[in-house]
GROMACS .gro file of C-alpha atoms in nm:
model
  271
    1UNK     CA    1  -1.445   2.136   2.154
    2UNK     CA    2  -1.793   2.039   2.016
    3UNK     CA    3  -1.867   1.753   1.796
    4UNK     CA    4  -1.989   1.976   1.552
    5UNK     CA    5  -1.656   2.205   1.560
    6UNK     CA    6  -1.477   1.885   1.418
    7UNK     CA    7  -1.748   1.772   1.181
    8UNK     CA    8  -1.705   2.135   1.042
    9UNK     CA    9  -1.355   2.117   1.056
   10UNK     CA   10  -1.272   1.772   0.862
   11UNK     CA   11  -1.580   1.882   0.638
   12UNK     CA   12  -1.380   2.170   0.550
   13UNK     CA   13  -1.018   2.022   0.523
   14UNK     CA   14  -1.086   1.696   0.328
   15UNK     CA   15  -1.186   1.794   0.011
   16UNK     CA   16  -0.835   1.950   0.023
   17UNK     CA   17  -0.703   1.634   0.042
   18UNK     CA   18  -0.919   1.496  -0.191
   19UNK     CA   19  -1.160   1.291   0.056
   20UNK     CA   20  -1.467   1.284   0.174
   21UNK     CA   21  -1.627   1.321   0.507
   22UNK     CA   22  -1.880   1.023   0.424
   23UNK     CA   23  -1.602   0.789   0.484
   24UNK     CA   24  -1.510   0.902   0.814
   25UNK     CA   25  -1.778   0.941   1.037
   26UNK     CA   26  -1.757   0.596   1.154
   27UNK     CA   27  -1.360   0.629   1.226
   28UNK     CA   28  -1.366   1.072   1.249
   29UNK     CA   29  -1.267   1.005   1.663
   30UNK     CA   30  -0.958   0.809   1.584
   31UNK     CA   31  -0.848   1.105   1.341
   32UNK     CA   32  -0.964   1.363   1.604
   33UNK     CA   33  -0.748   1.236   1.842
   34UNK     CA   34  -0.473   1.253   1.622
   35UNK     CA   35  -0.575   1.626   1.554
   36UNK     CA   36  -0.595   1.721   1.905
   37UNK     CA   37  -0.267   1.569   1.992
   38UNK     CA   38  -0.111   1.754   1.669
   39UNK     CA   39  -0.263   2.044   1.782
   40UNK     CA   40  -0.104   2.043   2.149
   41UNK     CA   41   0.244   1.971   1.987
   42UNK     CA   42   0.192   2.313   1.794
   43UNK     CA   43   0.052   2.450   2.136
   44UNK     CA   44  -0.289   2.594   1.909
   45UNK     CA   45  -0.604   2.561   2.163
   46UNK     CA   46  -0.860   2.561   1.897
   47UNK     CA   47  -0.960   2.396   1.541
   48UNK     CA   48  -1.005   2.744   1.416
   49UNK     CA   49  -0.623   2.792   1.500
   50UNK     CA   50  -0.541   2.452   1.312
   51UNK     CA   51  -0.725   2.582   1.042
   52UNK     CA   52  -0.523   2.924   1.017
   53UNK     CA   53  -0.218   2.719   1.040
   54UNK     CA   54  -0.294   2.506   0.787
   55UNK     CA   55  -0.364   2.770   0.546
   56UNK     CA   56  -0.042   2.950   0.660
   57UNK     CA   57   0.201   2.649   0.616
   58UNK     CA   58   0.148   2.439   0.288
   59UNK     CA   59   0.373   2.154   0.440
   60UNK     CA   60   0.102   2.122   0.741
   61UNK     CA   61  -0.131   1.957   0.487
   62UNK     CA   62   0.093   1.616   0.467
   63UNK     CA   63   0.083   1.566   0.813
   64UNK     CA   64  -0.316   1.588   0.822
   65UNK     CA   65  -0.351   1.349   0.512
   66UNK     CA   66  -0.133   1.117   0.737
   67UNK     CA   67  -0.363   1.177   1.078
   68UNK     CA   68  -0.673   1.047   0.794
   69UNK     CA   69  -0.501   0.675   0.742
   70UNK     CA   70  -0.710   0.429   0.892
   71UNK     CA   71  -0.583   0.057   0.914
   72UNK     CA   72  -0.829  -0.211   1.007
   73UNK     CA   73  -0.736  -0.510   0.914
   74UNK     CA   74  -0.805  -0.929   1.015
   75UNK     CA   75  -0.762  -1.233   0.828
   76UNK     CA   76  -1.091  -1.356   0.621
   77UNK     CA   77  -1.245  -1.004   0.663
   78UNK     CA   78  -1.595  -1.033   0.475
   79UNK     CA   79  -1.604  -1.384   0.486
   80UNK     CA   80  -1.875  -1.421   0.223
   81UNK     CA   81  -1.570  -1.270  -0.009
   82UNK     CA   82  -1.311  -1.551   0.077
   83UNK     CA   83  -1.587  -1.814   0.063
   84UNK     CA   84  -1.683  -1.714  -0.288
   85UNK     CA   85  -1.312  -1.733  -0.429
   86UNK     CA   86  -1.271  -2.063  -0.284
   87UNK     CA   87  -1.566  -2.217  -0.419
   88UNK     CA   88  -1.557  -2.058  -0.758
   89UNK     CA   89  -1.369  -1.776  -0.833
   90UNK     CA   90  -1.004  -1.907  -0.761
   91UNK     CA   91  -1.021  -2.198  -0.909
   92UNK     CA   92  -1.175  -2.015  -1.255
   93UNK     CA   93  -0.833  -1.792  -1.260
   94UNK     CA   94  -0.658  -2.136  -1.168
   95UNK     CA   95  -0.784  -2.340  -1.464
   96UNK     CA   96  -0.792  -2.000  -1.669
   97UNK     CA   97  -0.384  -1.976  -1.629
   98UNK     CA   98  -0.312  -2.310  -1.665
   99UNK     CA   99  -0.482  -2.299  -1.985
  100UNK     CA  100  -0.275  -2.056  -2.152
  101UNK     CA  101   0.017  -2.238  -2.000
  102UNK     CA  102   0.097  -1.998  -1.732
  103UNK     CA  103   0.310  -2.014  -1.413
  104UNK     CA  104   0.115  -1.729  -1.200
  105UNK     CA  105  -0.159  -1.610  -1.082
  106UNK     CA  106  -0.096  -1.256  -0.976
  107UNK     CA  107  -0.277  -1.053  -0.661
  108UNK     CA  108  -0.259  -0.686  -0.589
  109UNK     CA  109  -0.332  -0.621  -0.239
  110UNK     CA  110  -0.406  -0.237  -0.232
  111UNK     CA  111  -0.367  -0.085   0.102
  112UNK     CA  112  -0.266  -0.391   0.273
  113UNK     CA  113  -0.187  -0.247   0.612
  114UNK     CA  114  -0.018  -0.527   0.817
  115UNK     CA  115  -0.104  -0.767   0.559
  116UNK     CA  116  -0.372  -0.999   0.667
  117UNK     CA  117  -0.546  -0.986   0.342
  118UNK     CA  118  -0.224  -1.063   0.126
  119UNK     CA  119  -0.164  -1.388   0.388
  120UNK     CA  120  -0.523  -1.497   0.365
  121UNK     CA  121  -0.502  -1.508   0.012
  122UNK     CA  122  -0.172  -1.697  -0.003
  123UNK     CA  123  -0.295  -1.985   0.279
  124UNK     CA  124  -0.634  -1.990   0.084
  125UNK     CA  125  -0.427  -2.064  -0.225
  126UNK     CA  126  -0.170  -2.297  -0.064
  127UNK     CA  127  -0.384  -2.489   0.132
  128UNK     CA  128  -0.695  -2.583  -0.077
  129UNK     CA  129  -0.602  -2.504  -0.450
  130UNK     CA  130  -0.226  -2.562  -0.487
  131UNK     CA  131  -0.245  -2.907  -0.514
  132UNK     CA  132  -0.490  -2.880  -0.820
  133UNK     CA  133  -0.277  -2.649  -0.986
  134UNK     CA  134   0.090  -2.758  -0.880
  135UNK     CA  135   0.225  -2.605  -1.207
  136UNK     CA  136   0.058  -2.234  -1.079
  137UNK     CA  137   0.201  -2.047  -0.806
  138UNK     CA  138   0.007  -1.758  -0.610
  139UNK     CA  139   0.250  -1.438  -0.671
  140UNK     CA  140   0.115  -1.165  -0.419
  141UNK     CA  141   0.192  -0.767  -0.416
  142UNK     CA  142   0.088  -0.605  -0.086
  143UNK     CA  143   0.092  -0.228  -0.089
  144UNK     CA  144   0.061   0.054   0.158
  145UNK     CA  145   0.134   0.456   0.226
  146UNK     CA  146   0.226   0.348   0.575
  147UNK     CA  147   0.615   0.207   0.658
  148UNK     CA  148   0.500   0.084   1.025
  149UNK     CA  149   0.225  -0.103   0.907
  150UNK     CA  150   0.452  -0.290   0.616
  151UNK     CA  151   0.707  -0.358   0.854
  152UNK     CA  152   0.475  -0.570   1.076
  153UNK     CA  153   0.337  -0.741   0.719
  154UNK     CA  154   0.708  -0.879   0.655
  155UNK     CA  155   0.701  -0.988   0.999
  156UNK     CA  156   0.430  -1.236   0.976
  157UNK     CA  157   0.371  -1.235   1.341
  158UNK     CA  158  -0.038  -1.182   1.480
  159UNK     CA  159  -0.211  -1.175   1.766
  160UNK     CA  160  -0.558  -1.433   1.810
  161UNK     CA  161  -0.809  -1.096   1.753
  162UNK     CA  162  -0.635  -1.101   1.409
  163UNK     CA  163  -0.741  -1.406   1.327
  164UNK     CA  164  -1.068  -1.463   1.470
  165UNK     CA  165  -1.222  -1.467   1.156
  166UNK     CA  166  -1.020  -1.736   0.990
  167UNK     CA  167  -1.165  -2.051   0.980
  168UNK     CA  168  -0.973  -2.329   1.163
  169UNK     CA  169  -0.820  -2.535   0.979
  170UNK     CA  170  -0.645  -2.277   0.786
  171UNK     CA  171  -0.525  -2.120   1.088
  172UNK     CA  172  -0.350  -2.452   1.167
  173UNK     CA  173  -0.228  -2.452   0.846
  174UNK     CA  174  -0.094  -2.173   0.834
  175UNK     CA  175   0.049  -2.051   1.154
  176UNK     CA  176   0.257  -2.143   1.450
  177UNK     CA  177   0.110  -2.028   1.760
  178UNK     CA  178   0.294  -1.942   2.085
  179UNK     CA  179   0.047  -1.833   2.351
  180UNK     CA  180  -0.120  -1.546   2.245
  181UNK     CA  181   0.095  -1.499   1.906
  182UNK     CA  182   0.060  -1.619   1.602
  183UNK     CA  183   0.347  -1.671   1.323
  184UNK     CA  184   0.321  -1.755   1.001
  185UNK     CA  185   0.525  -2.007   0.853
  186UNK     CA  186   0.805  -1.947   0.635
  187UNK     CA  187   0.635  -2.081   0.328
  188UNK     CA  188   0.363  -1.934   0.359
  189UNK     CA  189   0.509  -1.588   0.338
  190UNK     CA  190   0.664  -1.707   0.051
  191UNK     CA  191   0.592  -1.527  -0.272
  192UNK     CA  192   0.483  -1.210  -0.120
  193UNK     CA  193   0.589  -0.859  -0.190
  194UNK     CA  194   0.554  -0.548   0.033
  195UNK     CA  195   0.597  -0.223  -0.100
  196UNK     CA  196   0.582   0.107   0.026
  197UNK     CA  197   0.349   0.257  -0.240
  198UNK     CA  198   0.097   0.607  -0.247
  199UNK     CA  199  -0.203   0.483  -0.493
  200UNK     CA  200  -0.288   0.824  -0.577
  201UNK     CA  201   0.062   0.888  -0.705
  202UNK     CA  202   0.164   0.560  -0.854
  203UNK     CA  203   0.063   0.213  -0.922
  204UNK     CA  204   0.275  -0.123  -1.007
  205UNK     CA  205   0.346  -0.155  -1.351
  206UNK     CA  206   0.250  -0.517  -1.425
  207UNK     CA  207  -0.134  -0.648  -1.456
  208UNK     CA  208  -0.322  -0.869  -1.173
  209UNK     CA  209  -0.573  -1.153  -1.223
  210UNK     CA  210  -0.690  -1.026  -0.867
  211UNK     CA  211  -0.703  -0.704  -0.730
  212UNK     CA  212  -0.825  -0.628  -0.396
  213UNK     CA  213  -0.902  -0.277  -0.336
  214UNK     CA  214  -1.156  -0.285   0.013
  215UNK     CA  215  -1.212   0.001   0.225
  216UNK     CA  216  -0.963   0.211   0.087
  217UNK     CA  217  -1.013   0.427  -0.229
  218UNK     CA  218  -1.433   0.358  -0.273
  219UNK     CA  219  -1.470   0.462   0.110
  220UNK     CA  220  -1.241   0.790   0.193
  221UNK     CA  221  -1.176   0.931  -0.137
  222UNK     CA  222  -1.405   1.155  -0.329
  223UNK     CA  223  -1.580   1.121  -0.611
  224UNK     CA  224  -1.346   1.257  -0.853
  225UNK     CA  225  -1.024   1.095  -0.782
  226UNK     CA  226  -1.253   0.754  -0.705
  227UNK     CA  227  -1.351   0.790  -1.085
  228UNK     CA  228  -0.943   0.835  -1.202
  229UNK     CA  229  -0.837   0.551  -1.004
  230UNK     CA  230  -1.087   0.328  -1.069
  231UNK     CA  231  -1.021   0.327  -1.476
  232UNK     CA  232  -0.681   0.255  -1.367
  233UNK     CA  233  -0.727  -0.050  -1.148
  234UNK     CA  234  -0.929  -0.165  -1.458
  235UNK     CA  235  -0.643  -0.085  -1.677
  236UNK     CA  236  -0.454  -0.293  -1.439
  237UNK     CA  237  -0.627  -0.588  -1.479
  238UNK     CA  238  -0.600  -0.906  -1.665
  239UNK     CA  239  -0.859  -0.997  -1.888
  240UNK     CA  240  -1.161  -1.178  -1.674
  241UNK     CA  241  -0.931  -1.080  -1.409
  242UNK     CA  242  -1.142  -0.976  -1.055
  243UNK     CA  243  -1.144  -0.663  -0.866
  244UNK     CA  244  -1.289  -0.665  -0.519
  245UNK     CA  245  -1.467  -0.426  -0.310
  246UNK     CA  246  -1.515  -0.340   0.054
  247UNK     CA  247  -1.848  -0.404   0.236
  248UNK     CA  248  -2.083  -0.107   0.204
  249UNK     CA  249  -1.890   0.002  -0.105
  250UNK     CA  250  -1.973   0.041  -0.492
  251UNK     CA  251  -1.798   0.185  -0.780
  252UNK     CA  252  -1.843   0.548  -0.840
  253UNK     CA  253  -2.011   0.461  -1.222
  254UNK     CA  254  -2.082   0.161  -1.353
  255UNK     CA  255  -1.862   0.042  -1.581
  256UNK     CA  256  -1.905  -0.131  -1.934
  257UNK     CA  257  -1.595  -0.363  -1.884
  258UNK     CA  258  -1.695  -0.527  -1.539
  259UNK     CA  259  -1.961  -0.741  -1.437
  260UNK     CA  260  -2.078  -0.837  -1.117
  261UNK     CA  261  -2.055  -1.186  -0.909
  262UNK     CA  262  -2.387  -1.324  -0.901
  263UNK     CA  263  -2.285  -1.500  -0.567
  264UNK     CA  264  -2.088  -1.193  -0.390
  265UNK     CA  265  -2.211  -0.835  -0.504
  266UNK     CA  266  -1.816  -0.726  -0.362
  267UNK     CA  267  -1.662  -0.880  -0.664
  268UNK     CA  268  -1.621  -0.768  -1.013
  269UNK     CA  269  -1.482  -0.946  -1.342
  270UNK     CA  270  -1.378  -0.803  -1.591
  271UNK     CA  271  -1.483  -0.888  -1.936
   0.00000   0.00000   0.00000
């Protein structure tokens, strides 16, 4: 089948789901490989077919949205990010909760995959800021549409491309390594919640002082339901609370309630 069969095809069938093709055309062959193998298990031999099934059999349409979850993930993704929260950012929540006599500062990791962004948080935090605020503890919610990818969160165990990225130090901080794998230790995954959670149907019910929300929601949803969730996420936060972005993404409007980093464009605190 042609290129342009499947561009027509997911151009078609993602609006449906509420997406948008923008987001995929750097990732559309890993979700047309999981069409094509869908599409041999229902022995169709075209995307037309796939197409007429789809509009035959309602319950076809979870299993696409589930071919359209794409899970990259490393420790200190977007460096520039992590480098801005430990020279600024982090310790402005610290001081900020230890002010009003607070015991936590709470993260939201939305769309966590296998967690790497939850743990690089929580060795960030343990490793360079706990001992300035010993009376604060990092409390950190990971969540994800995807069981597998959860389960290998709770275990804590990497291999060295996951953590390529990571400077160092904090990788000897916060790992034991055995060959080629690398396992957190136990306090480090301390603190840290996984849940199995579908942000377009339901988000946690308590507020965040961080919010990460990269790659996810600003990248493969459309416009619409990008607008609905993102006056939630701003509900969700705390006030002068952060919410961060993905590289290459923005915020469908701009908002009156959040202002942007002046050191990392990614970030966004909320007045």
């Amino acid at each position: 089948m042609s290129r342009s069969s499947y561009v027509d095809f997911l151009t078609w069938a993602l609006p449906k789901l509420s997406m948008r093709y923008k987001g995929f055309r750097k990732v559309k062959r890993q979700v047309c490989r999981r069409i094509d193998q869908r599409m041999k298990t229902l022995d169709l031999s075209s995307l037309n077919e796939y197409k007429q099934h789809l509009i035959a059999n309602q319950d076809e349409w979870p299993i696409l949205d589930q071919f359209c979850r794409i899970h990259i993930s490393r420790f200190f993704r977007d460096g520039h990010v992590f480098t801005t929260l430990m020279s600024s950012s982090l310790t402005e929540l610290g001081e900020r909760v230890k002010k009003n006599k607070g015991k936590t500062l709470s993260v939201w990791s939305l769309g966590c995959a296998s967690g790497e962004e939850a743990y690089t948080f929580k060795i960030i935090w343990d490793a360079l800021l706990q001992e300035q605020f010993p009376t604060v503890s990092l409390n950190i919610l990971g969540t994800d549409i995807d069981e597998h990818m959860l389960a290998r969160a709770r275990s804590g165990k990497y291999q060295k491309s996951s953590v390529k990225e990571l400077p160092h130090h904090l990788i000897e901080y916060g790992f034991e390594i055995f060959a080629e794998n690398y396992v957190l230790k136990d306090d480090v995954k301390a603190n840290i919640q996984f849940l199995l959670q579908d942000v377009r149907k339901k988000m946690p019910q308590n507020s965040f002082h961080i919010i990460a929300c990269r790659n996810l929601i600003f990248t493969y949803y459309d416009l619409s339901l990008q607008r609905k969730l993102a006056q939630r996420l701003i509900q969700k936060l705390t006030s002068r609370g952060i919410l961060i972005l993905g590289n290459h993404e923005s915020l469908p409007d701009d908002s009156p309630e959040l202002i942007q980093d002046k050191q990392c464009k990614l970030i966004y605190h909320k007045v």
